[in-house]
mmCIF file of C-alpha atoms in Angstrom:
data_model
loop_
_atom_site.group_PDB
_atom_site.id
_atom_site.type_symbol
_atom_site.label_atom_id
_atom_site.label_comp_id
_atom_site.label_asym_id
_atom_site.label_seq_id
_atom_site.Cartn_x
_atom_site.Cartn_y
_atom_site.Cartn_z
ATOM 1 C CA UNK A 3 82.018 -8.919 177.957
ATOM 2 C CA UNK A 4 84.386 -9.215 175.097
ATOM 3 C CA UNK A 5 88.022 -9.841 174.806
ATOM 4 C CA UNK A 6 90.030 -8.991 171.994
ATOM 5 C CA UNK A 7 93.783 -9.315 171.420
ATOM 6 C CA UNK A 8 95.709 -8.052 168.193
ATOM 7 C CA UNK A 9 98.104 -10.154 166.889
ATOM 8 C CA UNK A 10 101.012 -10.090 163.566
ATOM 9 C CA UNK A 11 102.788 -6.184 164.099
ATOM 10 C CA UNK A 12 106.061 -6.268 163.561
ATOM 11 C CA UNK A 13 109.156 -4.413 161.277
ATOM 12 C CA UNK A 14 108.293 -4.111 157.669
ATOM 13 C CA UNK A 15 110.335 -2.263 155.131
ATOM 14 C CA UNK A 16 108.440 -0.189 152.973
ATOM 15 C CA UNK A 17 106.196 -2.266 150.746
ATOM 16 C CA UNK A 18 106.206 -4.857 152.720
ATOM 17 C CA UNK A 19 103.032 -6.833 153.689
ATOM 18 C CA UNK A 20 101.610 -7.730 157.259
ATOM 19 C CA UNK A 21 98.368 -9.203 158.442
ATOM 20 C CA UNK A 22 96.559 -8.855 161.523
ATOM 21 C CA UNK A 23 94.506 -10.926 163.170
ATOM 22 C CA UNK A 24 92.068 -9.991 165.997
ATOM 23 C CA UNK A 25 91.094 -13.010 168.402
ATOM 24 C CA UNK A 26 87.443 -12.223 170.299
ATOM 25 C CA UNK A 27 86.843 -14.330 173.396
ATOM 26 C CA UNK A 28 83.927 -14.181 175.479
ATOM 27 C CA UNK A 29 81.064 -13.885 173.615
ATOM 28 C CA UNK A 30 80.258 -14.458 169.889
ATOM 29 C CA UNK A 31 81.223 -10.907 167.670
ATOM 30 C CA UNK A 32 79.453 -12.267 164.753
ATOM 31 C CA UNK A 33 76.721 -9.545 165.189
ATOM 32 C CA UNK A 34 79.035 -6.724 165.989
ATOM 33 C CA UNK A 35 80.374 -4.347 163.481
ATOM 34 C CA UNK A 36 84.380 -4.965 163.604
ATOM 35 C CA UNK A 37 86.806 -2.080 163.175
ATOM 36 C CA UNK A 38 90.632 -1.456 162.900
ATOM 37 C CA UNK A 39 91.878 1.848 164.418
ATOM 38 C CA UNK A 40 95.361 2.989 164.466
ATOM 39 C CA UNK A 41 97.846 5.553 166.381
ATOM 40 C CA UNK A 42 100.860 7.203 166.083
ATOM 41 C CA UNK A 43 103.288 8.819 168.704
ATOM 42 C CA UNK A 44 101.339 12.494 169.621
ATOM 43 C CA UNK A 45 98.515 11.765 167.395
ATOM 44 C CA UNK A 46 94.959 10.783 168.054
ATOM 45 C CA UNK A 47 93.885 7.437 166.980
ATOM 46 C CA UNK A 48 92.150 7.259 164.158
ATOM 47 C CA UNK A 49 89.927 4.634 161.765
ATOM 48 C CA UNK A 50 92.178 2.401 159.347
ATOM 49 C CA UNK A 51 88.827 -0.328 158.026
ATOM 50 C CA UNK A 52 86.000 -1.322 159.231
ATOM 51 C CA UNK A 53 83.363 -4.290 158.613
ATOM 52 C CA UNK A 54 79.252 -4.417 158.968
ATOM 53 C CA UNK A 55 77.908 -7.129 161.030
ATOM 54 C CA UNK A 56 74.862 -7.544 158.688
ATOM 55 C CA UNK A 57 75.893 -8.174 155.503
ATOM 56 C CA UNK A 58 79.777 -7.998 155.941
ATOM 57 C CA UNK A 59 79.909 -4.571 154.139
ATOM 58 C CA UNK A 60 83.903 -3.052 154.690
ATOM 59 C CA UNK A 61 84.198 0.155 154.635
ATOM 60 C CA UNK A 62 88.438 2.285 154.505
ATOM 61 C CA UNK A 63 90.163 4.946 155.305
ATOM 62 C CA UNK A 64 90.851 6.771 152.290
ATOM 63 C CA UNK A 65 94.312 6.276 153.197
ATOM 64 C CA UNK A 66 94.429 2.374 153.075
ATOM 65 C CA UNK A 67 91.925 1.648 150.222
ATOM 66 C CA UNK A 68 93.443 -0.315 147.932
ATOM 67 C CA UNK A 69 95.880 -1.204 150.297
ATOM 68 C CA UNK A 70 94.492 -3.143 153.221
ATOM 69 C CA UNK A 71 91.467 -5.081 153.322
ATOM 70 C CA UNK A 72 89.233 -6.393 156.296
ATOM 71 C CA UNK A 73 87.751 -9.596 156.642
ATOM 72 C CA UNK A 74 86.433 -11.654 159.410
ATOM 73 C CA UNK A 75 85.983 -15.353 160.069
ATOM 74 C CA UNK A 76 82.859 -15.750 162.508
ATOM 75 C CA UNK A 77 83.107 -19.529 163.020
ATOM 76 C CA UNK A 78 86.831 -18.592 164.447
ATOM 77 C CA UNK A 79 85.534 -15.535 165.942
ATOM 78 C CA UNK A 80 88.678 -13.654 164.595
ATOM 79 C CA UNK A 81 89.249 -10.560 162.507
ATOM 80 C CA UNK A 82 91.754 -9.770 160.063
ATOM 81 C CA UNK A 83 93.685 -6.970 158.350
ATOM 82 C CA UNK A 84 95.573 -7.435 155.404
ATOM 83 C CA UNK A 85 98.258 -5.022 154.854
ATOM 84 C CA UNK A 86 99.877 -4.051 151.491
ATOM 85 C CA UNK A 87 102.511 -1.964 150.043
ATOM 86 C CA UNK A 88 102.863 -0.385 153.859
ATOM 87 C CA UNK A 89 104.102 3.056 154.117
ATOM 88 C CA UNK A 90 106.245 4.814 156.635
ATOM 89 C CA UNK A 91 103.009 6.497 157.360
ATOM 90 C CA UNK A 92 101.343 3.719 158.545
ATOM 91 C CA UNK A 93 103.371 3.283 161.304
ATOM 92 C CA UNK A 94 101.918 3.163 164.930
ATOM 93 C CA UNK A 95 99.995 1.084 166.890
ATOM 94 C CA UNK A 96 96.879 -0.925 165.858
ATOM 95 C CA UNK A 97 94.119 -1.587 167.765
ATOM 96 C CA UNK A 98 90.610 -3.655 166.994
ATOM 97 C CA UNK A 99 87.374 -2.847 168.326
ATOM 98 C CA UNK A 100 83.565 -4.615 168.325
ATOM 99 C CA UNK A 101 80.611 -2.675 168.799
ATOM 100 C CA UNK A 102 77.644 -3.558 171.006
ATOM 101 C CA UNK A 103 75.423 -6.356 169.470
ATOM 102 C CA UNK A 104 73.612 -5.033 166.187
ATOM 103 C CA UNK A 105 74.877 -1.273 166.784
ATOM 104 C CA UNK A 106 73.736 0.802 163.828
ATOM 105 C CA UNK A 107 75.585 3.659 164.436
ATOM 106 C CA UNK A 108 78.555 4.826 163.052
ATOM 107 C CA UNK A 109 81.270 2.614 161.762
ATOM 108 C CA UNK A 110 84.183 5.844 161.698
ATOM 109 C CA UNK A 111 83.720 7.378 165.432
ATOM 110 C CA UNK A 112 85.933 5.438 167.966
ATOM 111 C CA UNK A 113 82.833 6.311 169.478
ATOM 112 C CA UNK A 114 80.873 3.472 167.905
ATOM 113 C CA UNK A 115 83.109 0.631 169.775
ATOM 114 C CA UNK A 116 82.415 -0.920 172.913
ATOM 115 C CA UNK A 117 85.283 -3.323 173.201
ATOM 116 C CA UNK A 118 89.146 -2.616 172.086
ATOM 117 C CA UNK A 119 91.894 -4.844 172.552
ATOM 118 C CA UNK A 120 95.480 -3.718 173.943
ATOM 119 C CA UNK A 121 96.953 -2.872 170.381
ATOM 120 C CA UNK A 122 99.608 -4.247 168.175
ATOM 121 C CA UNK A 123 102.639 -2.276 166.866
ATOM 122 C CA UNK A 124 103.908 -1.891 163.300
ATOM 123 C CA UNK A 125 106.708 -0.253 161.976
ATOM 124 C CA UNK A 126 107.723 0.356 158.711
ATOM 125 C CA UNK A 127 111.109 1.277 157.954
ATOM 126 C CA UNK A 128 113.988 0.504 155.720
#
C-alpha cells in the first residue's frame, strides 16, 4: 500500500506562488506515474499535471501550462507542484495520486490512480 499526504495550500493573492509537495510512504513510487488533481466546491475533480514514471515525461492541464510545473524527487519519494501566477480559478482542493507499479494507461482519467492522499486546500484571493 501507499500513503500519500499533500502538503504547502494555503491563502495566496492573485499571482501569488505556492508549491506542493506530496510525501509517499510505504512503498517506493519511483515506478508509478504521479498526478495532481484538483476540486472545487460542486465541481468534479479534475487533472491539474501529471508525470511518467519511465522517463519523467509531465504532461498539463491546458489550464496550468505555463503556470505550474511537476517534478518529483524519487530518492525522497516526494512529489511536487509548483504554482505560478495563481488565479482565483484555481482555487479548491488539491489532491496527489500514484498509479499501480508501471501502469501504462492513462495519465488524465482519475481513473488511472490507485492511491490519493487526503488533499490540500488553496485559495486565492485578494
Amino acid at each position: 500500500q501507499v500513503q500519500l499526504v499533500e502538503s504547502g495550500g494555503g491563502l495566496v493573492q492573485p499571482g501569488g506562488s505556492l508549491r506542493l509537495s506530496c510525501a509517499a510512504s510505504g512503498r517506493t513510487v519511483s515506478s508509478s506515474n504521479m498526478g495532481w488533481f484538483r476540486q472545487a466546491p460542486g465541481k468534479e475533480r479534475e487533472f491539474v499535471a501529471a508525470i511518467y514514471w519511465s522517463g519523467g515525461g509531465t504532461y498539463y492541464a491546458d489550464s496550468v501550462k505555463g503556470r505550474f510545473t511537476i517534478s518529483r524527487d524519487n530518492a525522497k519519494n516526494t512529489m511536487y507542484l509548483q504554482m505560478n501566477s495563481l488565479k482565483p480559478e484555481d482555487m479548491g482542493s488539491y489532491y496527489c495520486a500514484a498509479s499501480t507499479f508501471r501502469y501504462s494507461g492513462s495519465l488524465y482519467s482519475t481513473a488511472g490512480y490507485a492511491y490519493w492522499g487526503q488533499g490540500t486546500q488553496v485559495t486565492v484571493s485578494s
